[in-house]
XYZ file of C-alpha atoms in Angstrom:
588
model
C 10.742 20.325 2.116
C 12.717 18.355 -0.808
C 10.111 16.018 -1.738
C 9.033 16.146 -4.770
C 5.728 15.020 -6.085
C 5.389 12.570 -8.762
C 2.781 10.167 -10.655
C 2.738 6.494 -10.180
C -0.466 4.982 -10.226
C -4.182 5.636 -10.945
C -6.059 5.669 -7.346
C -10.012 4.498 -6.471
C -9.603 7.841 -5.031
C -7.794 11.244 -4.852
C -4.946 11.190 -2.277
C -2.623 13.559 -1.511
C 1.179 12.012 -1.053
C 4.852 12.503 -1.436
C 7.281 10.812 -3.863
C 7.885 7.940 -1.126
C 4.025 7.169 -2.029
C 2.044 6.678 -5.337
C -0.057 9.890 -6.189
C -3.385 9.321 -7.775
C -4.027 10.453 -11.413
C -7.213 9.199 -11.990
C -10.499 11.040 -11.085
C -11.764 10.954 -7.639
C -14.434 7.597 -6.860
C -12.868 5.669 -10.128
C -14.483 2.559 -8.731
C -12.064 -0.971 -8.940
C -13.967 -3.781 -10.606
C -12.845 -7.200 -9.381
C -11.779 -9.440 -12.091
C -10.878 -12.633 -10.065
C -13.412 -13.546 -7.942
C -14.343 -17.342 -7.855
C -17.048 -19.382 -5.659
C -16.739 -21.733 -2.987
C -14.779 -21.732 0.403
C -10.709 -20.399 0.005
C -8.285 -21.830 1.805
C -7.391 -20.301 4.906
C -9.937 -18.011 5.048
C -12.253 -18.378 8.017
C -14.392 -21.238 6.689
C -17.805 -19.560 5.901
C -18.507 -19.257 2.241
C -16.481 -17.074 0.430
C -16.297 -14.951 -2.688
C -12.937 -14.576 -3.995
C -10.476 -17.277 -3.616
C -6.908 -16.528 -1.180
C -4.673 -18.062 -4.085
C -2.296 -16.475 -6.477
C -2.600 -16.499 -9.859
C 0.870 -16.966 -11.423
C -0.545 -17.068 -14.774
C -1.631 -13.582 -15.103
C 1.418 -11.257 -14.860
C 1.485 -8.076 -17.002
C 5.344 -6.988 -17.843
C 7.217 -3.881 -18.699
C 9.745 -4.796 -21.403
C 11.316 -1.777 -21.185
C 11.747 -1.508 -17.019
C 12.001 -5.012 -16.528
C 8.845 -5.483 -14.434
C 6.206 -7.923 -13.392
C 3.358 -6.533 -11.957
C -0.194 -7.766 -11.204
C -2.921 -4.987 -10.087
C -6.100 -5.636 -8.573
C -5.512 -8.821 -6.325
C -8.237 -9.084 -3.899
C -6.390 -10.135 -0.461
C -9.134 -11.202 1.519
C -11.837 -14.284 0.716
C -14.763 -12.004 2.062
C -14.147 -8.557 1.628
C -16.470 -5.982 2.803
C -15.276 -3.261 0.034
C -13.326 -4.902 -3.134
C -12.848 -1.311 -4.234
C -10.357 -0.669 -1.463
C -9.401 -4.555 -0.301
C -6.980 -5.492 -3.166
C -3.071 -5.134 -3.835
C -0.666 -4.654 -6.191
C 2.138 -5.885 -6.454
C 5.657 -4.842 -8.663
C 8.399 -6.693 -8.711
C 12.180 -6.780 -10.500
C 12.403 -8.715 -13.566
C 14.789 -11.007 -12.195
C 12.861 -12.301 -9.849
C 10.814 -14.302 -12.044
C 11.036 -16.929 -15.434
C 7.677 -15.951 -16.966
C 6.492 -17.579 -19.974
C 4.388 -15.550 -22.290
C 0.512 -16.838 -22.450
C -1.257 -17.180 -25.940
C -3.585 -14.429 -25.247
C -0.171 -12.268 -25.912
C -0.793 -9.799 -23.103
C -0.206 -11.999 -20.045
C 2.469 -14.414 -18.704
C 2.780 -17.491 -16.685
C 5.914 -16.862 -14.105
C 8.207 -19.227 -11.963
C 9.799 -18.037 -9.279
C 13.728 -17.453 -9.767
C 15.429 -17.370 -6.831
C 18.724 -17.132 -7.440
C 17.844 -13.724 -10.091
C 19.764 -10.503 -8.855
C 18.802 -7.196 -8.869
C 20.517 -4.652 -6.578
C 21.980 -6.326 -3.047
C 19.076 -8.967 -3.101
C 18.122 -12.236 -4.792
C 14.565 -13.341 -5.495
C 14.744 -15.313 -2.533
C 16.088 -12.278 0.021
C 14.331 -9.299 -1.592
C 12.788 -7.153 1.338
C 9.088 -6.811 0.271
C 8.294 -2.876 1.168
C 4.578 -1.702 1.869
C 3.505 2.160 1.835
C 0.622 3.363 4.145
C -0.195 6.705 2.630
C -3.164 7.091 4.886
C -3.112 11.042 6.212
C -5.540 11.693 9.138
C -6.192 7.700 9.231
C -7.630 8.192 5.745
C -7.848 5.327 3.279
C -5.911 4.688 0.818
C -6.622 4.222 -2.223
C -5.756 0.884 -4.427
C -4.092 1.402 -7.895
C -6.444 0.625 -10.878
C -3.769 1.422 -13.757
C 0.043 0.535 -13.864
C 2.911 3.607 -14.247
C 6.256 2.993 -13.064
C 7.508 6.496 -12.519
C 7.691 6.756 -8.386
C 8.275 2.908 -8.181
C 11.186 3.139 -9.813
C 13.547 3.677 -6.952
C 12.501 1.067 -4.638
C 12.656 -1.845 -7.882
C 16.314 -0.532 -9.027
C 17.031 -1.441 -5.487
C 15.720 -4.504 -5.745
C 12.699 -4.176 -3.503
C 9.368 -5.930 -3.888
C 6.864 -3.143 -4.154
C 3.346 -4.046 -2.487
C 0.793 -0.903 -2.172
C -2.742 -2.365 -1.031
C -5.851 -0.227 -0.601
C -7.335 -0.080 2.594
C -10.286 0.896 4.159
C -10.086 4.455 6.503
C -12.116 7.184 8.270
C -13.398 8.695 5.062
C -14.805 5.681 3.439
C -17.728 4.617 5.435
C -21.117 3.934 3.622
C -24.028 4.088 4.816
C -24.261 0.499 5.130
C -20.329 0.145 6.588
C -18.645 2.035 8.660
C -14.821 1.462 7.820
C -13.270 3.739 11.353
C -10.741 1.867 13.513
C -9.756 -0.809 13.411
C -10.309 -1.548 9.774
C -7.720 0.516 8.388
C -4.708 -1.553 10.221
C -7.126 -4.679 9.667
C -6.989 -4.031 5.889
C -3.205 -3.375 6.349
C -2.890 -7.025 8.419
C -4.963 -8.971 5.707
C -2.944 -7.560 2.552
C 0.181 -8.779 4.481
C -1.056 -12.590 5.531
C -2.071 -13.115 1.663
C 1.286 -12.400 1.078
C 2.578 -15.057 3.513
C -0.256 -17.150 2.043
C 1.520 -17.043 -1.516
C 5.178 -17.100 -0.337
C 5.846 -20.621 -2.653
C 4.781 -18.435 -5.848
C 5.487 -14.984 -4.716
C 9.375 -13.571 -5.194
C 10.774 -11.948 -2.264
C 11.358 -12.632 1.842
C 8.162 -12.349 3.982
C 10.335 -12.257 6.438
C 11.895 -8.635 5.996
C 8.105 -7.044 5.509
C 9.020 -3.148 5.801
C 6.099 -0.746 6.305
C 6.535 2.953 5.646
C 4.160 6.343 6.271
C 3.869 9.505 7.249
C 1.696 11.756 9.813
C -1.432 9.317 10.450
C 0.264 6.608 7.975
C 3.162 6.466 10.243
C 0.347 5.894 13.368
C -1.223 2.833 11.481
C 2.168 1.469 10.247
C 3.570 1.875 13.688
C 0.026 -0.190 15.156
C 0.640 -2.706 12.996
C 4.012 -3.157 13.355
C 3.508 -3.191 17.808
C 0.316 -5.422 17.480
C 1.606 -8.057 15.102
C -0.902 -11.216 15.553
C -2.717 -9.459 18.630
C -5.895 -11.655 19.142
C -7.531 -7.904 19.525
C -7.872 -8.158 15.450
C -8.875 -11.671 14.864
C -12.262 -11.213 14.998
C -12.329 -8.487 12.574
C -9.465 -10.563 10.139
C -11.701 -13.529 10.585
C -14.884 -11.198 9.600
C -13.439 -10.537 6.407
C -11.904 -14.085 5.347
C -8.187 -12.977 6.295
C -5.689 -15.847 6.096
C -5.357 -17.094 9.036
C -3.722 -20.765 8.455
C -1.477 -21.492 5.521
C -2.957 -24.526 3.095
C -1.557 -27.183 5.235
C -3.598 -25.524 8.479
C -0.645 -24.051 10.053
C -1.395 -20.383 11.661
C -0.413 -17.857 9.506
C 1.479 -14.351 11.208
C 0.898 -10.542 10.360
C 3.494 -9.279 12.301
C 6.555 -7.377 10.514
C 10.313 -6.821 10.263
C 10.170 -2.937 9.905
C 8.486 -0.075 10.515
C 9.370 3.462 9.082
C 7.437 6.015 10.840
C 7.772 9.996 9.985
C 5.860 12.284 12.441
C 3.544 9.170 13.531
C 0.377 10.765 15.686
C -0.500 8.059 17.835
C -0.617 7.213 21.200
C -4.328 8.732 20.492
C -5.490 7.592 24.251
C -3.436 9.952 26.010
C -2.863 12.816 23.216
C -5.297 15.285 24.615
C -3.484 15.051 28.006
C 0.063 15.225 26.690
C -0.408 18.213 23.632
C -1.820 20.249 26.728
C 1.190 19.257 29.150
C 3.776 19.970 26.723
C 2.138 22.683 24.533
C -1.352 24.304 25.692
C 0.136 25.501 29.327
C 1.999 28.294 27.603
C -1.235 29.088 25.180
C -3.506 31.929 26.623
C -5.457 32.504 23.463
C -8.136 30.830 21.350
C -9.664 28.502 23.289
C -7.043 28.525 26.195
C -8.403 32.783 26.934
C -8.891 33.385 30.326
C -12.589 32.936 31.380
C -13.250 30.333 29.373
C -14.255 26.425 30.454
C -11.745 25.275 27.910
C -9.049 27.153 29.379
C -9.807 25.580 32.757
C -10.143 22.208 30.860
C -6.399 22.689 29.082
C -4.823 22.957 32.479
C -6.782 19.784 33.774
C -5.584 17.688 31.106
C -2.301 19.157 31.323
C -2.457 18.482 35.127
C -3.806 14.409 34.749
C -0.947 14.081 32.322
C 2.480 13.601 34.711
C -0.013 10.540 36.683
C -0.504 8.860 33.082
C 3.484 9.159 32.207
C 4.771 7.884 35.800
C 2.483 4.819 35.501
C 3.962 3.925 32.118
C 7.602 3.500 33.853
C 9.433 4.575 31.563
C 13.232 4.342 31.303
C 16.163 6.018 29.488
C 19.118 3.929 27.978
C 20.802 4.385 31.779
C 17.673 2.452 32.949
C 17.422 5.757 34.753
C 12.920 5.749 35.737
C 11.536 8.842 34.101
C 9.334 11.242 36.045
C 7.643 13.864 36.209
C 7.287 16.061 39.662
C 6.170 19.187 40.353
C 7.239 22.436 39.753
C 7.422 26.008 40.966
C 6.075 27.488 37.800
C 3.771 25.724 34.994
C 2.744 22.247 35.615
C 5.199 19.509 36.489
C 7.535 21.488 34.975
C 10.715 19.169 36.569
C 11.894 15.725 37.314
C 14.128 13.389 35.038
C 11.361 12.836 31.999
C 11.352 16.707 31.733
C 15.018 16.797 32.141
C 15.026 14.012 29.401
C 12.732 15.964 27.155
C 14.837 18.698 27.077
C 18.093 16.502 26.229
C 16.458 15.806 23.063
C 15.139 18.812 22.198
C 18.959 19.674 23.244
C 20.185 16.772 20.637
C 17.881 17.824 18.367
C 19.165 21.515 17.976
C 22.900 20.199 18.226
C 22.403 17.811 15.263
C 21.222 20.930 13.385
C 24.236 23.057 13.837
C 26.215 19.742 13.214
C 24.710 19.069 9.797
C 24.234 22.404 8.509
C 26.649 25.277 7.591
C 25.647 29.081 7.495
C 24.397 31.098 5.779
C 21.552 28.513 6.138
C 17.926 29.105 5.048
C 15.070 27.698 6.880
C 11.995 26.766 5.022
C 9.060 25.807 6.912
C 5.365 24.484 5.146
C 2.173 26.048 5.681
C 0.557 22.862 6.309
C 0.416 19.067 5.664
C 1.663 17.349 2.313
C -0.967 17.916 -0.175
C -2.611 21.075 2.240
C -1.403 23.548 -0.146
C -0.593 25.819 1.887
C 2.804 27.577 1.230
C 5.246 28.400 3.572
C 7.696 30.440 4.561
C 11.501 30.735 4.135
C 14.054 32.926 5.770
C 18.217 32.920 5.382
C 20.447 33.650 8.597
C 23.693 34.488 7.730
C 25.815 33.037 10.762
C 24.663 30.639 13.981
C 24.903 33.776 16.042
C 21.988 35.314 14.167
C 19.958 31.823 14.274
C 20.425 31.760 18.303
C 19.436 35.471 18.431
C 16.480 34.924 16.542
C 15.381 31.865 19.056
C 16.391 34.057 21.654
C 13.655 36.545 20.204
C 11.189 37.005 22.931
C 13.197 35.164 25.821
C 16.723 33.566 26.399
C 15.730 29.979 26.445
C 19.111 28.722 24.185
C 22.978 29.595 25.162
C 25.640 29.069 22.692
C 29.164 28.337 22.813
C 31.025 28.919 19.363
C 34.126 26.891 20.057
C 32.048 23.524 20.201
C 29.340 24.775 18.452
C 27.187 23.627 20.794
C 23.606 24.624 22.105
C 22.365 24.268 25.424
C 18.387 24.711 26.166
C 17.420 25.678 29.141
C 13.440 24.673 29.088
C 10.413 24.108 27.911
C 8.235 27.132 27.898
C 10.978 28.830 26.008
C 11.148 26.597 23.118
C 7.247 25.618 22.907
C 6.803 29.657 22.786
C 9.491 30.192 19.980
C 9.588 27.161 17.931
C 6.168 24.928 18.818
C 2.939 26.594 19.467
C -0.236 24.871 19.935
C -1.903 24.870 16.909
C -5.415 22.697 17.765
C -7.624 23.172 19.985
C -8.051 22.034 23.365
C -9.202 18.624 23.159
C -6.849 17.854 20.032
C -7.759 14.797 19.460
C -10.952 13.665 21.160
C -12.684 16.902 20.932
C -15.281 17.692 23.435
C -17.508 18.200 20.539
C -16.501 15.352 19.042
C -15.323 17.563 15.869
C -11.382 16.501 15.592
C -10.241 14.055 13.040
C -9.711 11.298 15.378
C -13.144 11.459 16.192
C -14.005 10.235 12.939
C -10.961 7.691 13.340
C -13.200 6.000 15.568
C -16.786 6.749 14.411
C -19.917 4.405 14.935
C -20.854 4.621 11.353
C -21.381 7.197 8.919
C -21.309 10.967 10.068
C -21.265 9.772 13.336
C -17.769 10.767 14.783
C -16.970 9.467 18.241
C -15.379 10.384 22.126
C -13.137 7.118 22.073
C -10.413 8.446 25.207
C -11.100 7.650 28.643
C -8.579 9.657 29.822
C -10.360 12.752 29.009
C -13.687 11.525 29.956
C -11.954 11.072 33.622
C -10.760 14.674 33.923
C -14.475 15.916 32.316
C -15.820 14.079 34.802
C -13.869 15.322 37.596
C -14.079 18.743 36.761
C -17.664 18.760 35.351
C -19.275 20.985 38.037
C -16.496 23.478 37.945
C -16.781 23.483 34.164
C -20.939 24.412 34.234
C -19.676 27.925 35.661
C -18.820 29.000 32.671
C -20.672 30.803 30.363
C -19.632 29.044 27.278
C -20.256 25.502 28.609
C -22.695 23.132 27.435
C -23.913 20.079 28.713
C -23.389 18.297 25.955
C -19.381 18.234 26.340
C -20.380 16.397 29.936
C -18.670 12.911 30.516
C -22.523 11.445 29.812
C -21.501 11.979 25.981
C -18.416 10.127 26.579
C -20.104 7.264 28.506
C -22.785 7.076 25.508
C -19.839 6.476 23.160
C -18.236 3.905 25.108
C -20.859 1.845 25.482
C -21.629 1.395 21.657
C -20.440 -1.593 20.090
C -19.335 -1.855 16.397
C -20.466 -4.541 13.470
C -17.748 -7.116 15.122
C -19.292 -6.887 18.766
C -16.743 -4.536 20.152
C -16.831 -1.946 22.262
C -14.917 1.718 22.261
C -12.685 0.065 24.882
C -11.769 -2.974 22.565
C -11.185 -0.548 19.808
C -8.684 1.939 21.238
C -6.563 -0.625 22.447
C -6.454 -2.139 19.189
C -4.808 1.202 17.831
C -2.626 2.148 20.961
C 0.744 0.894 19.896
C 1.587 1.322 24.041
C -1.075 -1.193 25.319
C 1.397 -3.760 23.583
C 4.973 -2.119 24.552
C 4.600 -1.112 28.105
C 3.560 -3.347 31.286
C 1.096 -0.849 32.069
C -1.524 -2.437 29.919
C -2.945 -5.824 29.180
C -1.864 -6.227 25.889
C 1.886 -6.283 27.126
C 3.635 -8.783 25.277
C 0.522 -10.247 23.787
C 1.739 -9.666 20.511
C 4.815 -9.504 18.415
C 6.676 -6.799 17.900
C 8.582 -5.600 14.563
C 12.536 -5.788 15.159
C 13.355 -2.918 13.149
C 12.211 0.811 13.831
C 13.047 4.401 12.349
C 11.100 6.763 13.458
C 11.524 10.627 12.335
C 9.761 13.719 13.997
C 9.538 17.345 12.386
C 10.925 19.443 16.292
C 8.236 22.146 14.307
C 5.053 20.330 14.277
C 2.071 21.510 16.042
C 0.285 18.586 15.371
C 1.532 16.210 18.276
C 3.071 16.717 21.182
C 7.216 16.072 21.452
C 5.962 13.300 24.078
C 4.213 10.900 21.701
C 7.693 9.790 19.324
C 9.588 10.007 22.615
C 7.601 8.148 24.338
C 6.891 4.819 21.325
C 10.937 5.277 21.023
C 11.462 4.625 24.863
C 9.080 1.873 25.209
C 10.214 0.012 22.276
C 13.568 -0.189 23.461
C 12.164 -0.903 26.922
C 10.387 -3.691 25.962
C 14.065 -4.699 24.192
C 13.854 -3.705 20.685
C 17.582 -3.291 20.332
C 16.782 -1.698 16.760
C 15.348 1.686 17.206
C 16.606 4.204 14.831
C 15.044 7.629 16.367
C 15.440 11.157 15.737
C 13.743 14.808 16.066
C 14.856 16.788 13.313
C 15.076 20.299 14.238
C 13.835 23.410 11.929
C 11.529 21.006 10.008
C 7.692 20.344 11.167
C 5.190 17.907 10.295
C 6.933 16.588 6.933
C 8.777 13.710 6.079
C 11.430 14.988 8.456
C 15.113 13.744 7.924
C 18.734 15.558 8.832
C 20.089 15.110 5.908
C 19.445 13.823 2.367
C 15.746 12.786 1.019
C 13.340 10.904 2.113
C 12.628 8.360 -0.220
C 16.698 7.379 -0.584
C 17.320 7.345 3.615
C 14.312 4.831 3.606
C 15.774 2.685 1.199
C 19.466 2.303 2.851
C 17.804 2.324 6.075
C 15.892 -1.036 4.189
C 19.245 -2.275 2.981
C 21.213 -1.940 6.251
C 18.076 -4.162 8.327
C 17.524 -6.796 5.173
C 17.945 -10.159 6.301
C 18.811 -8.964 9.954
């Protein structure tokens, strides 16, 4: 990967990132004190009496004379926060934005907006305001505590508005709080109504609000961005003192212009059904060996899969209905969503040999950003070689050298040579409850949770087959799952009210309630390493269809072949394709 990894800001915690997000340099649990908290009810907020007041202080800017930046750190963005180490923001922004005034303590300044300042394409008045969610696994992320410009740097000399808020994730919980879904998007909602609270003081267009992340950042930033002002999170916004009405009482909106997504694993409801489907049927090791009950289990979920897909009615850009049907060998191996599947991985391997000349070396990672793992790279001297070596245990891709084109032929082929199944069955909602989205959507501390009914269903189902096994145990039974459900969180809500709340399809496809019940972001790249393991090749394919189903004309969507879970892109970096992909949407 050509990321590199760079310092920008001192973190409440430790988080691993790439240079599209600030790294932390601080020690880990470097605890934020708030420094502008005030009594009495805020404005906006929900009413009840509140701590820390919803207004902007334009009198206490810090500036970098020598970058030309205004920055404030530490705003807390929400009148009644639960955690004030995680719930504030910081904000950077170009020094032509603002006519600041230096104060007479000689360290701050008092700053006007200046519209009509320049930096880059934008004026202070158009400046696309751009929002990281660095949140791996559905993590928190940590709030900055110190100012460094280093990593920032890119996004300001572009003339971007630079807004990195902490919020709340899986890992934080307390004793006393449990901060699992859906506190992290919440968080993410709040930090962006206090900055449509501010918009007569703060530089910049709320209007062209970008999000950007990665792996489970790219799942909360693509949440937001499908559930924008979804009544699902208005109790919890309200709980917390969110803005909700400007200061002359008129509603306030979280939704968003953008959303930059890279290797997003969402979709969490139906992920256990669709990594088996897509992945586990060619797996016969681990726990998909013959004999055992999760073996039997993988080819269940696989099997409930195709009914979940057909009821989502999905359509290609044809408005062609994709289906699956059965198949003489594997399970619902056929019909036009397989036959679509395989066009992109198709497109996906074409692009390759488009972009790319040989001799080409392939570098895969070991693991996730920050895992540490290394990887491993290997040089093929001509696209003959390349094909040959996909070709290695069976002929899945032809070749035709005068168009230097691929053909695939199916899926077993390429699953076995380029995407194995790399979690276990039950990759998301384990049957033990011991994956990481069980702790996405714990009850409190230590207490990970079943949250997928989908699973539960085919448990259920299949529960007295499942007992003949030797390595069952009771305890996976659907009664776990039912137990789960049934629990309600600090807000009221049940498991129910909680997944939808972070399935971006309950508010894209007519399948669900939520369907057009909230507001959707206009704008949408979304990039998927072909490599990764860690999702199936269903769940981008499937957000990409429905959002231009439910008529986002913008959808900017590719699987990048030879790369896995990573920051994936065909060409270039990262950090500079997010930031002309920002430029070419601005004002749009």
């Amino acid at each position: 990967m050509d990321v590199n990894r760079r310092t920008v800001i001192r973190s409440a915690t430790a988080v691993a990132a790439v240079a599209a997000f600030p790294v932390a340099e601080g020690s880990a649990g470097t605890a934020f004190a708030a420094t502008s908290s005030s009594s009495g009810s805020s404005s906006g907020s929900s009413g009840t009496s509140s701590a820390y007041s919803l207004e902007f202080d334009a009198t206490a800017w810090s500036y970098d004379a020598t970058n030309d930046v205004y920055y404030q750190i530490g705003k807390v963005y929400v009148a009644n926060p639960a955690a004030t180490d995680y719930e504030n923001l910081s904000i950077y922004v170009p020094g032509a934005y603002l006519t600041a005034t230096a104060n007479s303590d000689g360290t701050t300044y008092t700053a006007k907006l200046n519209r009509k300042g320049t930096a880059g394409r934008y004026t202070g008045g158009t400046a696309p305001i751009v929002i990281p969610v660095n949140t791996p696994g559905y993590a928190h992320q940590g709030p900055a505590t110190s100012y460094s410009y280093s990593a920032v740097s890119q996004y300001l000399d572009a003339g971007l508005i630079y807004v990195w808020p902490g919020l709340r994730g899986r890992d934080s919980s307390t004793s006393t709080r449990s901060d699992a879904a859906p506190w992290g998007v919440t968080d993410l909602k709040a930090a962006v109504r206090y900055l449509r609270y501010n918009r007569s003081v703060l530089p910049g267009s709320t209007d062209d609000i970008v999000l950007f992340g990665m792996s489970g950042g790219g799942a909360q930033d693509t949440v937001a961005g499908t559930s924008g002002d979804s009544p699902l999170y208005h109790p919890y916004l309200r709980t917390i003192g969110a803005a909700m009405e400007d200061a002359h009482g008129r509603p306030l909106s979280d939704a968003v212009a953008g959303v930059m997504a890279w290797c997003p694993i969402t979709n969490l409801e139906e992920a256990n059904l669709s990594y088996e489907w897509n992945m586990g049927q060619f797996a016969s090791t681990g726990t998909r060996a013959s004999g055992t009950w999760t073996s039997a289990y993988s080819t269940d979920l696989a099997k409930a899969w195709p009914a979940y897909v057909n009821r989502l009615g999905l359509r290609d850009e044809h408005g062609r209905r994709l289906e699956l049907t059965g198949s003489a060998d594997g399970v619902h191996l056929a019909g036009s969503y397989y036959d679509h599947l395989i066009e992109v991985i198709t497109t996906s391997l074409n692009d390759f040999l488009s972009d790319n000349t040989f001799p080409y070396t392939i570098t895969t990672m070991g693991g996730p950003p920050g895992s540490g793992q290394t990887g491993t790279s290997t040089t093929y001297e001509t696209v003959d070689d390349y094909i040959a070596y996909l070709n290695t245990a069976s002929t899945w891709v032809s070749y035709d050298a005068t168009s230097n084109t691929a053909t695939v032929s199916g899926l077993e082929g390429f699953v076995n040579s380029q995407k194995n199944a790399n979690k276990p069955v039950g990759a998301f909602d384990g049957y033990s409850r011991g994956q990481t989205e069980n702790g996405v959507f714990a009850m409190g501390l230590n207490a990970p949770a079943h949250f997928a009914p989908l699973s539960r269903d085919v448990v259920k189902a299949n529960e007295t087959k499942y007992a003949t096994y030797a390595d069952w145990d009771s305890a996976y039974g659907a009664a776990a799952y039912d137990s789960d459900f049934a629990q309600k969180d600090s807000v009221g809500k049940d498991m129910a009210w909680r997944g939808e709340a972070y399935n971006p399809l309950y508010f894209l496809s007519p399948a669900f309630a939520g369907y057009r019940r909230s507001k959707v972001a206009r704008h949408w790249r979304i990039r998927t390493g072909i490599m990764q393991g860690d999702t199936a090749n269903t769940t981008e394919i499937n957000l990409q269809l429905a959002l231009r189903n439910y008529g986002v004309r913008d959808v900017d969507f590719a699987t990048v072949w030879a790369q896995a879970h990573t920051m994936a892109e065909r060409t270039g970096d990262s950090t500079t394709n997010f930031i002309s992909w920002v430029e070419s949407i601005a004002g749009r």
